[in-house]
Amino acid sequence: VIRCRAAVAWAPGKPLSIEEVEVAPPKAGEVRIKLVATGICRTDEHLLQGCIPRAEFPVIPGHEGAGIVESIGEGVTSMKPGDKVIPLCVPQCGECSFCRNPESNFCQKSHFSEPQNLLPDKTSRFSCKGKEIHHFLWVSTFAEYTVVPEYAVAKIDAAAPLDKVCLFACGFSTGYGAAINTAKVKPGSTCAVFGLGGVGLSAVMGCKAAGASRIIAVDIDKDKFAKAKQLGATDCINPRDFKKPIQEVLTEMTGGGVDYSFEVIGHADTMIAALASCNMSTGICVMVGELDSGSEISIDPTLLLTGRTWKGSVLGGWKMRECIPKLVSSYLEKKFNPDLMITHTLPFAKVNEGFELLHAGKSIRTVLLF
C-alpha cells in the first residue's frame, strides 16, 4: 500500500481537500501509475457540482493525466514498470460489440453503460481516514498514484513530455478528433466553432489540419480571439456584438450556412444555434459540449428534415488505447502544437486555485504538476 497526497471531493459543491490517502496495490489485470501531471477540465467541474450522472462521493476527480507505471498486477502484458502512460477515461476492452466495431470508439465498460466509480471487481483502491474513496471514470488523476485496469491505459513514446501530453487524455483529443473523425471535415470547407476553451481551440486545430478554408470562432470572451487566430481561426465573432441571433449572422456571413459546426460549450441554446448555423442541405453539426444531467433540448424538426446532420462525439471518436499513442507520436513529429493551450502551470497543492482560474475565464488549460 502506498500513502500519498490526493485531492478528495467529500461532497458536491465543496472545495477539494488535499488529503493523505492509501492506494492499494494493483490486482490482476490492473496497473498502478505514478502521476506526473494532470490537466483541469470542465468535466471535473461538472463532477464537483454534482452534475455527472451516477458519480458517487467521496471521490478523487481528475481524468486528464499522464504518468509512469509504478507496478503491474498479474497477467498485465502490454506495459511494465517505468513505461510512460496515459490513463483513459473511455476504456477499450477489445471484447464488446462496440470495441469490435471499427467505426465505434465506445466501450460497453464505459461510464455511459455502467458507472466507473469502483474498479471492475466493484471495489476501490483508495481509502482515506478509514473511509472508502470512489474512483472517477476509473482514472482519478488528482492523486499522486492511481490504479487503473490495463485496458484503460495507453502506453506512449518514452520521449513524450508528460506535462504536455496529459492533455491528450481528454481536451486535445476530444476537440481535434471531433473535426477529424466525427465531422470528417473536408478540404476547402467552412466551419464554425462555438466556445474557445481548450476543447474548442483543439477543434479549431482539427479543422485547420483537415484543410478547412474558413474557420469562424465564436465566443463571448474576445480575449480568446488572439489564441484562436494563432491556432487557425480565420474569423472571430462575439454574439453580443449583434442584435440578431448568431445563427443568422453565420448564415449571412457564409451565404447559406457553414459546412460544419461544433458546439463545445454545453448549453442547450448554443447547441440549437450551432445546428441552425449549418447549411440546410448537407451541414453537419457536432455536439461536443457536455450538458448537465437531466437536460433536454427542444428543436424545430425542420432543421433536420431539410438535410442537416446532428452528431455527438465522445473523446473525438478515437479508439483510445490504439489511437492515443499514435497522436502522441504525431505531436513529437510537430504535426500540431496543443502546448499553446496551456496557460497556467501550478503545483498540485494549488488545485483549487486552478479551478478559480477556470471559473474566472482566465485559463484555457491549467496543468498541475506533482
mmCIF file of C-alpha atoms in Angstrom:
data_model
loop_
_atom_site.group_PDB
_atom_site.id
_atom_site.type_symbol
_atom_site.label_atom_id
_atom_site.label_comp_id
_atom_site.label_asym_id
_atom_site.label_seq_id
_atom_site.Cartn_x
_atom_site.Cartn_y
_atom_site.Cartn_z
ATOM 1 C CA VAL A 1 0.000 0.000 0.000
ATOM 2 C CA ILE A 2 1.287 3.461 -0.947
ATOM 3 C CA ARG A 3 0.448 6.535 1.134
ATOM 4 C CA CYS A 4 0.345 9.714 -0.946
ATOM 5 C CA ARG A 5 -1.478 13.004 -1.491
ATOM 6 C CA ALA A 6 -4.756 13.270 -3.347
ATOM 7 C CA ALA A 7 -7.424 15.927 -3.839
ATOM 8 C CA VAL A 8 -10.618 14.472 -2.391
ATOM 9 C CA ALA A 9 -14.125 15.789 -3.099
ATOM 10 C CA TRP A 10 -16.033 14.833 0.057
ATOM 11 C CA ALA A 11 -19.375 16.212 -1.160
ATOM 12 C CA PRO A 12 -20.784 18.110 -4.181
ATOM 13 C CA GLY A 13 -20.328 21.886 -4.172
ATOM 14 C CA LYS A 14 -17.382 21.844 -1.739
ATOM 15 C CA PRO A 15 -13.744 22.770 -2.488
ATOM 16 C CA LEU A 16 -11.319 19.908 -2.947
ATOM 17 C CA SER A 17 -9.395 18.844 0.142
ATOM 18 C CA ILE A 18 -5.742 17.743 -0.097
ATOM 19 C CA GLU A 19 -5.548 14.561 1.978
ATOM 20 C CA GLU A 20 -3.185 11.687 2.638
ATOM 21 C CA VAL A 21 -4.769 8.640 1.019
ATOM 22 C CA GLU A 22 -3.850 4.982 0.873
ATOM 23 C CA VAL A 23 -3.567 3.437 -2.588
ATOM 24 C CA ALA A 24 -3.766 -0.373 -2.626
ATOM 25 C CA PRO A 25 -1.564 -2.404 -4.981
ATOM 26 C CA PRO A 26 -2.941 -3.402 -8.391
ATOM 27 C CA LYS A 27 -4.909 -6.648 -8.609
ATOM 28 C CA ALA A 28 -4.874 -8.974 -11.632
ATOM 29 C CA GLY A 29 -5.279 -7.020 -14.881
ATOM 30 C CA GLU A 30 -4.578 -3.658 -13.215
ATOM 31 C CA VAL A 31 -1.799 -1.064 -13.354
ATOM 32 C CA ARG A 32 -0.657 1.334 -10.627
ATOM 33 C CA ILE A 33 0.538 4.638 -12.064
ATOM 34 C CA LYS A 34 2.636 7.422 -10.529
ATOM 35 C CA LEU A 35 1.060 10.574 -11.942
ATOM 36 C CA VAL A 36 3.428 13.314 -13.150
ATOM 37 C CA ALA A 37 0.924 15.886 -14.462
ATOM 38 C CA THR A 38 -2.819 16.392 -14.825
ATOM 39 C CA GLY A 39 -4.962 18.997 -16.557
ATOM 40 C CA ILE A 40 -8.075 20.636 -15.118
ATOM 41 C CA CYS A 41 -11.034 20.005 -17.435
ATOM 42 C CA ARG A 42 -14.564 21.365 -17.206
ATOM 43 C CA THR A 43 -15.832 17.790 -16.808
ATOM 44 C CA ASP A 44 -14.112 17.763 -13.394
ATOM 45 C CA GLU A 45 -16.056 20.935 -12.588
ATOM 46 C CA HIS A 46 -19.296 19.173 -13.600
ATOM 47 C CA LEU A 47 -18.385 16.360 -11.197
ATOM 48 C CA LEU A 48 -17.678 18.756 -8.317
ATOM 49 C CA GLN A 49 -21.049 20.459 -8.832
ATOM 50 C CA GLY A 50 -22.835 17.084 -8.702
ATOM 51 C CA CYS A 51 -23.831 17.228 -12.394
ATOM 52 C CA ILE A 52 -22.312 13.912 -13.573
ATOM 53 C CA PRO A 53 -24.984 11.203 -13.536
ATOM 54 C CA ARG A 54 -24.315 8.223 -11.254
ATOM 55 C CA ALA A 55 -20.984 9.547 -9.938
ATOM 56 C CA GLU A 56 -20.557 8.948 -6.194
ATOM 57 C CA PHE A 57 -18.885 10.867 -3.358
ATOM 58 C CA PRO A 58 -16.414 10.953 -1.692
ATOM 59 C CA VAL A 59 -14.369 10.792 -4.878
ATOM 60 C CA ILE A 60 -10.942 11.641 -6.274
ATOM 61 C CA PRO A 61 -11.610 13.596 -9.522
ATOM 62 C CA GLY A 62 -9.293 14.154 -12.472
ATOM 63 C CA HIS A 63 -9.234 12.401 -15.844
ATOM 64 C CA GLU A 64 -6.623 14.251 -17.937
ATOM 65 C CA GLY A 65 -3.360 12.864 -16.630
ATOM 66 C CA ALA A 66 -0.081 11.287 -17.651
ATOM 67 C CA GLY A 67 2.417 9.326 -15.613
ATOM 68 C CA ILE A 68 4.753 6.364 -15.238
ATOM 69 C CA VAL A 69 3.836 2.754 -14.456
ATOM 70 C CA GLU A 70 4.862 2.019 -10.845
ATOM 71 C CA SER A 71 3.713 -1.619 -10.647
ATOM 72 C CA ILE A 72 1.525 -4.095 -12.525
ATOM 73 C CA GLY A 73 -0.915 -6.796 -11.457
ATOM 74 C CA GLU A 74 -0.887 -10.397 -12.513
ATOM 75 C CA GLY A 75 -1.496 -11.005 -16.213
ATOM 76 C CA VAL A 76 -0.626 -7.472 -17.416
ATOM 77 C CA THR A 77 1.468 -7.824 -20.575
ATOM 78 C CA SER A 78 1.167 -4.583 -22.574
ATOM 79 C CA MET A 79 3.254 -2.443 -20.200
ATOM 80 C CA LYS A 80 5.853 -2.707 -17.469
ATOM 81 C CA PRO A 81 7.111 -0.553 -14.564
ATOM 82 C CA GLY A 82 8.881 2.545 -15.882
ATOM 83 C CA ASP A 83 6.745 2.900 -19.035
ATOM 84 C CA LYS A 84 5.179 6.290 -19.743
ATOM 85 C CA VAL A 85 1.404 6.031 -19.972
ATOM 86 C CA ILE A 86 -1.849 7.978 -20.268
ATOM 87 C CA PRO A 87 -4.824 6.606 -18.295
ATOM 88 C CA LEU A 88 -8.033 6.654 -20.363
ATOM 89 C CA CYS A 89 -11.475 7.704 -19.141
ATOM 90 C CA VAL A 90 -13.102 5.777 -22.010
ATOM 91 C CA PRO A 91 -11.670 2.251 -21.868
ATOM 92 C CA GLN A 92 -11.112 -0.083 -24.792
ATOM 93 C CA CYS A 93 -11.791 -3.616 -23.539
ATOM 94 C CA GLY A 94 -11.407 -5.036 -27.045
ATOM 95 C CA GLU A 95 -14.114 -7.636 -26.474
ATOM 96 C CA CYS A 96 -17.522 -5.900 -26.508
ATOM 97 C CA SER A 97 -19.525 -5.337 -29.710
ATOM 98 C CA PHE A 98 -18.610 -1.623 -29.698
ATOM 99 C CA CYS A 99 -14.871 -2.274 -29.396
ATOM 100 C CA ARG A 100 -15.085 -4.839 -32.198
ATOM 101 C CA ASN A 101 -16.842 -2.323 -34.471
ATOM 102 C CA PRO A 102 -14.094 -0.447 -36.378
ATOM 103 C CA GLU A 103 -16.288 2.681 -36.608
ATOM 104 C CA SER A 104 -17.029 2.926 -32.873
ATOM 105 C CA ASN A 105 -14.869 4.346 -30.089
ATOM 106 C CA PHE A 106 -17.383 3.497 -27.386
ATOM 107 C CA CYS A 107 -16.858 0.608 -24.948
ATOM 108 C CA GLN A 108 -19.515 -1.302 -23.042
ATOM 109 C CA LYS A 109 -17.436 -0.857 -19.890
ATOM 110 C CA SER A 110 -17.536 2.959 -20.016
ATOM 111 C CA HIS A 111 -19.499 5.186 -17.632
ATOM 112 C CA PHE A 112 -22.292 5.619 -20.206
ATOM 113 C CA SER A 113 -23.175 1.921 -19.767
ATOM 114 C CA GLU A 114 -22.172 1.220 -16.174
ATOM 115 C CA PRO A 115 -20.640 3.518 -13.528
ATOM 116 C CA GLN A 116 -16.847 3.598 -13.249
ATOM 117 C CA ASN A 117 -16.949 4.669 -9.566
ATOM 118 C CA LEU A 118 -15.326 1.381 -8.484
ATOM 119 C CA LEU A 119 -12.887 -0.819 -10.387
ATOM 120 C CA PRO A 120 -14.325 -3.761 -12.370
ATOM 121 C CA ASP A 121 -14.332 -6.049 -9.297
ATOM 122 C CA LYS A 122 -16.625 -3.472 -7.593
ATOM 123 C CA THR A 123 -14.038 -2.406 -5.002
ATOM 124 C CA SER A 124 -11.941 0.760 -4.610
ATOM 125 C CA ARG A 125 -8.157 1.010 -4.382
ATOM 126 C CA PHE A 126 -8.436 4.310 -2.460
ATOM 127 C CA SER A 127 -9.086 4.910 1.219
ATOM 128 C CA CYS A 128 -8.730 7.965 3.445
ATOM 129 C CA LYS A 129 -9.225 8.233 7.218
ATOM 130 C CA GLY A 130 -10.595 4.690 7.198
ATOM 131 C CA LYS A 131 -13.214 5.501 4.541
ATOM 132 C CA GLU A 132 -13.511 4.055 1.042
ATOM 133 C CA ILE A 133 -12.998 6.749 -1.631
ATOM 134 C CA HIS A 134 -14.580 6.358 -5.074
ATOM 135 C CA HIS A 135 -12.707 6.445 -8.359
ATOM 136 C CA PHE A 136 -13.761 8.874 -11.120
ATOM 137 C CA LEU A 137 -14.072 7.223 -14.554
ATOM 138 C CA TRP A 138 -11.524 4.717 -13.143
ATOM 139 C CA VAL A 139 -8.662 7.192 -13.655
ATOM 140 C CA SER A 140 -8.758 9.690 -10.709
ATOM 141 C CA THR A 141 -5.708 11.683 -11.789
ATOM 142 C CA PHE A 142 -5.935 14.165 -8.879
ATOM 143 C CA ALA A 143 -3.784 11.758 -6.881
ATOM 144 C CA GLU A 144 -0.043 11.090 -6.832
ATOM 145 C CA TYR A 145 -0.801 7.404 -7.503
ATOM 146 C CA THR A 146 -3.824 5.750 -9.084
ATOM 147 C CA VAL A 147 -4.841 2.206 -10.063
ATOM 148 C CA VAL A 148 -6.497 1.609 -13.455
ATOM 149 C CA PRO A 149 -7.498 -1.516 -15.448
ATOM 150 C CA GLU A 150 -4.917 -2.353 -18.130
ATOM 151 C CA TYR A 151 -7.493 -1.837 -20.914
ATOM 152 C CA ALA A 152 -7.956 1.775 -19.754
ATOM 153 C CA VAL A 153 -4.261 2.679 -20.092
ATOM 154 C CA ALA A 154 -2.290 3.633 -23.225
ATOM 155 C CA LYS A 155 1.486 3.161 -23.316
ATOM 156 C CA ILE A 156 3.123 6.126 -25.075
ATOM 157 C CA ASP A 157 6.523 7.094 -26.507
ATOM 158 C CA ALA A 158 9.255 7.361 -23.865
ATOM 159 C CA ALA A 159 10.262 10.756 -25.339
ATOM 160 C CA ALA A 160 6.849 12.355 -24.645
ATOM 161 C CA PRO A 161 6.831 15.292 -22.167
ATOM 162 C CA LEU A 162 4.169 14.220 -19.658
ATOM 163 C CA ASP A 163 3.364 17.803 -18.581
ATOM 164 C CA LYS A 164 2.216 18.483 -22.162
ATOM 165 C CA VAL A 165 0.725 15.203 -23.417
ATOM 166 C CA CYS A 166 -1.563 14.882 -20.381
ATOM 167 C CA LEU A 167 -3.977 16.992 -22.499
ATOM 168 C CA PHE A 168 -4.271 14.051 -24.917
ATOM 169 C CA ALA A 169 -6.255 12.145 -22.258
ATOM 170 C CA CYS A 170 -9.243 14.406 -22.918
ATOM 171 C CA GLY A 171 -9.122 18.047 -24.023
ATOM 172 C CA PHE A 172 -6.941 17.997 -27.119
ATOM 173 C CA SER A 173 -8.045 14.582 -28.403
ATOM 174 C CA THR A 174 -11.728 15.462 -27.927
ATOM 175 C CA GLY A 175 -11.727 18.686 -29.943
ATOM 176 C CA TYR A 176 -9.212 17.660 -32.601
ATOM 177 C CA GLY A 177 -10.945 14.322 -33.168
ATOM 178 C CA ALA A 178 -14.414 15.915 -33.352
ATOM 179 C CA ALA A 179 -13.211 17.671 -36.525
ATOM 180 C CA ILE A 180 -11.052 14.879 -37.973
ATOM 181 C CA ASN A 181 -13.071 11.763 -37.064
ATOM 182 C CA THR A 182 -16.659 12.718 -36.227
ATOM 183 C CA ALA A 183 -17.319 15.543 -38.712
ATOM 184 C CA LYS A 184 -14.684 14.351 -41.227
ATOM 185 C CA VAL A 185 -14.093 17.975 -42.271
ATOM 186 C CA LYS A 186 -13.267 18.225 -45.972
ATOM 187 C CA PRO A 187 -10.581 20.457 -47.540
ATOM 188 C CA GLY A 188 -11.884 23.855 -48.650
ATOM 189 C CA SER A 189 -14.919 23.746 -46.345
ATOM 190 C CA THR A 190 -16.294 26.340 -43.921
ATOM 191 C CA CYS A 191 -16.502 25.615 -40.181
ATOM 192 C CA ALA A 192 -17.844 27.380 -37.078
ATOM 193 C CA VAL A 193 -16.623 26.530 -33.565
ATOM 194 C CA PHE A 194 -18.813 27.664 -30.654
ATOM 195 C CA GLY A 195 -16.725 28.020 -27.494
ATOM 196 C CA LEU A 196 -12.971 28.675 -27.346
ATOM 197 C CA GLY A 197 -11.863 26.780 -24.275
ATOM 198 C CA GLY A 198 -9.244 24.056 -24.564
ATOM 199 C CA VAL A 199 -11.544 21.643 -26.412
ATOM 200 C CA GLY A 200 -12.915 24.340 -28.749
ATOM 201 C CA LEU A 201 -9.418 25.504 -29.664
ATOM 202 C CA SER A 202 -8.489 21.867 -30.338
ATOM 203 C CA ALA A 203 -11.473 21.681 -32.708
ATOM 204 C CA VAL A 204 -10.087 24.782 -34.467
ATOM 205 C CA MET A 205 -6.754 22.939 -34.842
ATOM 206 C CA GLY A 206 -8.569 19.890 -36.208
ATOM 207 C CA CYS A 207 -10.470 21.961 -38.785
ATOM 208 C CA LYS A 208 -7.213 23.568 -39.897
ATOM 209 C CA ALA A 209 -5.419 20.210 -40.126
ATOM 210 C CA ALA A 210 -8.289 18.873 -42.262
ATOM 211 C CA GLY A 211 -7.834 21.758 -44.711
ATOM 212 C CA ALA A 212 -10.885 23.931 -43.957
ATOM 213 C CA SER A 213 -10.587 27.228 -45.830
ATOM 214 C CA ARG A 214 -12.665 29.265 -43.370
ATOM 215 C CA ILE A 215 -12.858 28.673 -39.614
ATOM 216 C CA ILE A 216 -15.162 31.024 -37.705
ATOM 217 C CA ALA A 217 -14.538 31.068 -33.950
ATOM 218 C CA VAL A 218 -17.499 32.117 -31.788
ATOM 219 C CA ASP A 219 -17.193 33.178 -28.128
ATOM 220 C CA ILE A 220 -18.490 35.898 -25.806
ATOM 221 C CA ASP A 221 -14.939 36.411 -24.434
ATOM 222 C CA LYS A 222 -12.971 38.390 -27.004
ATOM 223 C CA ASP A 223 -9.756 37.812 -25.027
ATOM 224 C CA LYS A 224 -9.713 34.303 -26.515
ATOM 225 C CA PHE A 225 -9.696 35.521 -30.123
ATOM 226 C CA ALA A 226 -5.922 36.046 -30.443
ATOM 227 C CA LYS A 227 -5.208 32.447 -29.404
ATOM 228 C CA ALA A 228 -7.928 31.165 -31.765
ATOM 229 C CA LYS A 229 -6.340 33.028 -34.699
ATOM 230 C CA GLN A 230 -2.897 31.748 -33.726
ATOM 231 C CA LEU A 231 -4.259 28.179 -33.936
ATOM 232 C CA GLY A 232 -6.032 28.599 -37.271
ATOM 233 C CA ALA A 233 -9.276 30.595 -36.948
ATOM 234 C CA THR A 234 -9.845 32.927 -39.925
ATOM 235 C CA ASP A 235 -12.693 34.944 -38.331
ATOM 236 C CA CYS A 236 -13.651 35.571 -34.676
ATOM 237 C CA ILE A 237 -17.096 36.831 -33.683
ATOM 238 C CA ASN A 238 -18.779 37.720 -30.404
ATOM 239 C CA PRO A 239 -22.566 37.038 -30.361
ATOM 240 C CA ARG A 240 -23.010 40.048 -28.045
ATOM 241 C CA ASP A 241 -21.879 42.367 -30.851
ATOM 242 C CA PHE A 242 -25.031 41.605 -32.862
ATOM 243 C CA LYS A 243 -28.722 42.321 -32.410
ATOM 244 C CA LYS A 244 -29.783 39.191 -34.327
ATOM 245 C CA PRO A 245 -29.304 35.528 -33.354
ATOM 246 C CA ILE A 246 -25.804 34.243 -34.033
ATOM 247 C CA GLN A 247 -27.082 31.538 -36.410
ATOM 248 C CA GLU A 248 -28.489 34.287 -38.648
ATOM 249 C CA VAL A 249 -25.158 36.135 -38.532
ATOM 250 C CA LEU A 250 -23.268 32.992 -39.559
ATOM 251 C CA THR A 251 -25.763 32.139 -42.319
ATOM 252 C CA GLU A 252 -25.332 35.653 -43.784
ATOM 253 C CA MET A 253 -21.535 35.589 -43.417
ATOM 254 C CA THR A 254 -21.293 32.324 -45.343
ATOM 255 C CA GLY A 255 -24.086 32.737 -47.894
ATOM 256 C CA GLY A 256 -26.300 29.962 -46.564
ATOM 257 C CA GLY A 257 -24.613 28.435 -43.534
ATOM 258 C CA VAL A 258 -21.393 26.640 -42.646
ATOM 259 C CA ASP A 259 -20.487 23.122 -43.789
ATOM 260 C CA TYR A 260 -19.570 22.037 -40.251
ATOM 261 C CA SER A 261 -20.329 23.457 -36.821
ATOM 262 C CA PHE A 262 -19.088 22.369 -33.404
ATOM 263 C CA GLU A 263 -20.778 23.180 -30.091
ATOM 264 C CA VAL A 264 -18.080 22.997 -27.432
ATOM 265 C CA ILE A 265 -19.814 24.787 -24.541
ATOM 266 C CA GLY A 266 -22.617 22.572 -23.273
ATOM 267 C CA HIS A 267 -25.631 24.923 -23.373
ATOM 268 C CA ALA A 268 -28.941 23.934 -24.938
ATOM 269 C CA ASP A 269 -29.380 27.318 -26.676
ATOM 270 C CA THR A 270 -25.933 27.265 -28.292
ATOM 271 C CA MET A 271 -26.480 23.670 -29.420
ATOM 272 C CA ILE A 272 -29.606 24.779 -31.281
ATOM 273 C CA ALA A 273 -27.755 27.812 -32.681
ATOM 274 C CA ALA A 274 -24.872 25.605 -33.869
ATOM 275 C CA LEU A 275 -27.286 23.238 -35.624
ATOM 276 C CA ALA A 276 -29.185 26.132 -37.235
ATOM 277 C CA SER A 277 -25.940 27.768 -38.424
ATOM 278 C CA CYS A 278 -25.174 24.754 -40.685
ATOM 279 C CA ASN A 279 -26.272 24.898 -44.288
ATOM 280 C CA MET A 280 -29.655 23.224 -44.536
ATOM 281 C CA SER A 281 -28.827 20.583 -47.123
ATOM 282 C CA THR A 282 -25.517 18.977 -46.170
ATOM 283 C CA GLY A 283 -24.436 20.789 -42.990
ATOM 284 C CA ILE A 284 -23.072 18.666 -40.141
ATOM 285 C CA CYS A 285 -23.289 19.835 -36.525
ATOM 286 C CA VAL A 286 -21.196 18.014 -33.915
ATOM 287 C CA MET A 287 -22.198 18.155 -30.249
ATOM 288 C CA VAL A 288 -19.036 18.138 -28.109
ATOM 289 C CA GLY A 289 -20.066 20.221 -25.070
ATOM 290 C CA GLU A 290 -21.483 18.491 -22.024
ATOM 291 C CA LEU A 291 -24.990 19.360 -20.831
ATOM 292 C CA ASP A 292 -25.895 18.919 -17.166
ATOM 293 C CA SER A 293 -27.512 15.540 -16.461
ATOM 294 C CA GLY A 294 -31.272 15.587 -16.966
ATOM 295 C CA SER A 295 -31.113 18.392 -19.557
ATOM 296 C CA GLU A 296 -33.404 18.292 -22.564
ATOM 297 C CA ILE A 297 -33.319 20.166 -25.873
ATOM 298 C CA SER A 298 -36.329 21.176 -27.978
ATOM 299 C CA ILE A 299 -35.642 21.796 -31.652
ATOM 300 C CA ASP A 300 -37.642 22.623 -34.747
ATOM 301 C CA PRO A 301 -37.643 19.299 -36.670
ATOM 302 C CA THR A 302 -37.406 21.210 -39.954
ATOM 303 C CA LEU A 303 -33.741 21.828 -39.083
ATOM 304 C CA LEU A 304 -33.114 18.102 -39.629
ATOM 305 C CA LEU A 305 -35.816 17.354 -42.197
ATOM 306 C CA THR A 306 -34.088 19.562 -44.759
ATOM 307 C CA GLY A 307 -30.900 17.511 -44.607
ATOM 308 C CA ARG A 308 -28.696 18.680 -41.764
ATOM 309 C CA THR A 309 -26.925 16.004 -39.720
ATOM 310 C CA TRP A 310 -26.608 16.301 -35.923
ATOM 311 C CA LYS A 311 -23.960 14.119 -34.326
ATOM 312 C CA GLY A 312 -22.384 13.635 -30.912
ATOM 313 C CA SER A 313 -18.712 12.975 -30.256
ATOM 314 C CA VAL A 314 -17.084 11.404 -27.191
ATOM 315 C CA LEU A 315 -13.323 11.873 -26.870
ATOM 316 C CA GLY A 316 -13.116 12.822 -30.530
ATOM 317 C CA GLY A 317 -14.128 9.411 -31.842
ATOM 318 C CA TRP A 318 -10.680 7.897 -31.144
ATOM 319 C CA LYS A 319 -10.343 4.266 -30.101
ATOM 320 C CA MET A 320 -8.261 5.458 -27.189
ATOM 321 C CA ARG A 321 -5.818 2.622 -26.478
ATOM 322 C CA GLU A 322 -4.712 2.274 -30.084
ATOM 323 C CA CYS A 323 -5.011 5.914 -31.219
ATOM 324 C CA ILE A 324 -3.570 7.958 -28.333
ATOM 325 C CA PRO A 325 -0.019 6.559 -28.767
ATOM 326 C CA LYS A 326 -0.194 7.486 -32.489
ATOM 327 C CA LEU A 327 -1.426 11.000 -31.658
ATOM 328 C CA VAL A 328 1.448 11.446 -29.201
ATOM 329 C CA SER A 329 3.909 10.328 -31.912
ATOM 330 C CA SER A 330 2.404 12.869 -34.345
ATOM 331 C CA TYR A 331 2.831 15.544 -31.653
ATOM 332 C CA LEU A 332 6.506 14.586 -31.250
ATOM 333 C CA GLU A 333 6.824 14.970 -35.044
ATOM 334 C CA LYS A 334 5.453 18.535 -34.576
ATOM 335 C CA LYS A 335 2.325 17.949 -36.694
ATOM 336 C CA PHE A 336 0.305 20.114 -34.267
ATOM 337 C CA ASN A 337 1.032 22.126 -31.146
ATOM 338 C CA PRO A 338 -1.517 21.875 -28.321
ATOM 339 C CA ASP A 339 1.113 23.303 -25.911
ATOM 340 C CA LEU A 340 -0.292 26.735 -26.816
ATOM 341 C CA MET A 341 -3.464 25.886 -24.874
ATOM 342 C CA ILE A 342 -1.597 25.564 -21.564
ATOM 343 C CA THR A 343 -1.971 28.988 -19.974
ATOM 344 C CA HIS A 344 -1.099 28.090 -16.364
ATOM 345 C CA THR A 345 1.110 25.509 -14.650
ATOM 346 C CA LEU A 346 0.649 25.088 -10.895
ATOM 347 C CA PRO A 347 1.876 22.736 -8.176
ATOM 348 C CA PHE A 348 -0.703 20.049 -7.381
ATOM 349 C CA ALA A 349 -1.434 21.558 -3.950
ATOM 350 C CA LYS A 350 -2.927 24.615 -5.710
ATOM 351 C CA VAL A 351 -5.671 22.577 -7.414
ATOM 352 C CA ASN A 352 -8.473 24.812 -6.039
ATOM 353 C CA GLU A 353 -6.656 27.873 -7.418
ATOM 354 C CA GLY A 354 -6.710 26.144 -10.814
ATOM 355 C CA PHE A 355 -10.495 25.823 -10.612
ATOM 356 C CA GLU A 356 -10.780 29.512 -9.644
ATOM 357 C CA LEU A 357 -8.874 30.427 -12.845
ATOM 358 C CA LEU A 358 -11.343 28.255 -14.799
ATOM 359 C CA HIS A 359 -14.382 29.934 -13.186
ATOM 360 C CA ALA A 360 -12.965 33.390 -13.852
ATOM 361 C CA GLY A 361 -12.367 32.564 -17.532
ATOM 362 C CA LYS A 362 -8.659 33.340 -17.101
ATOM 363 C CA SER A 363 -7.308 29.950 -18.088
ATOM 364 C CA ILE A 364 -7.653 27.785 -21.161
ATOM 365 C CA ARG A 365 -5.847 24.807 -19.618
ATOM 366 C CA THR A 366 -4.183 24.674 -16.218
ATOM 367 C CA VAL A 367 -1.760 21.798 -15.743
ATOM 368 C CA LEU A 368 -0.985 20.597 -12.216
ATOM 369 C CA LEU A 369 2.463 19.113 -11.540
ATOM 370 C CA PHE A 370 3.092 16.539 -8.800
#
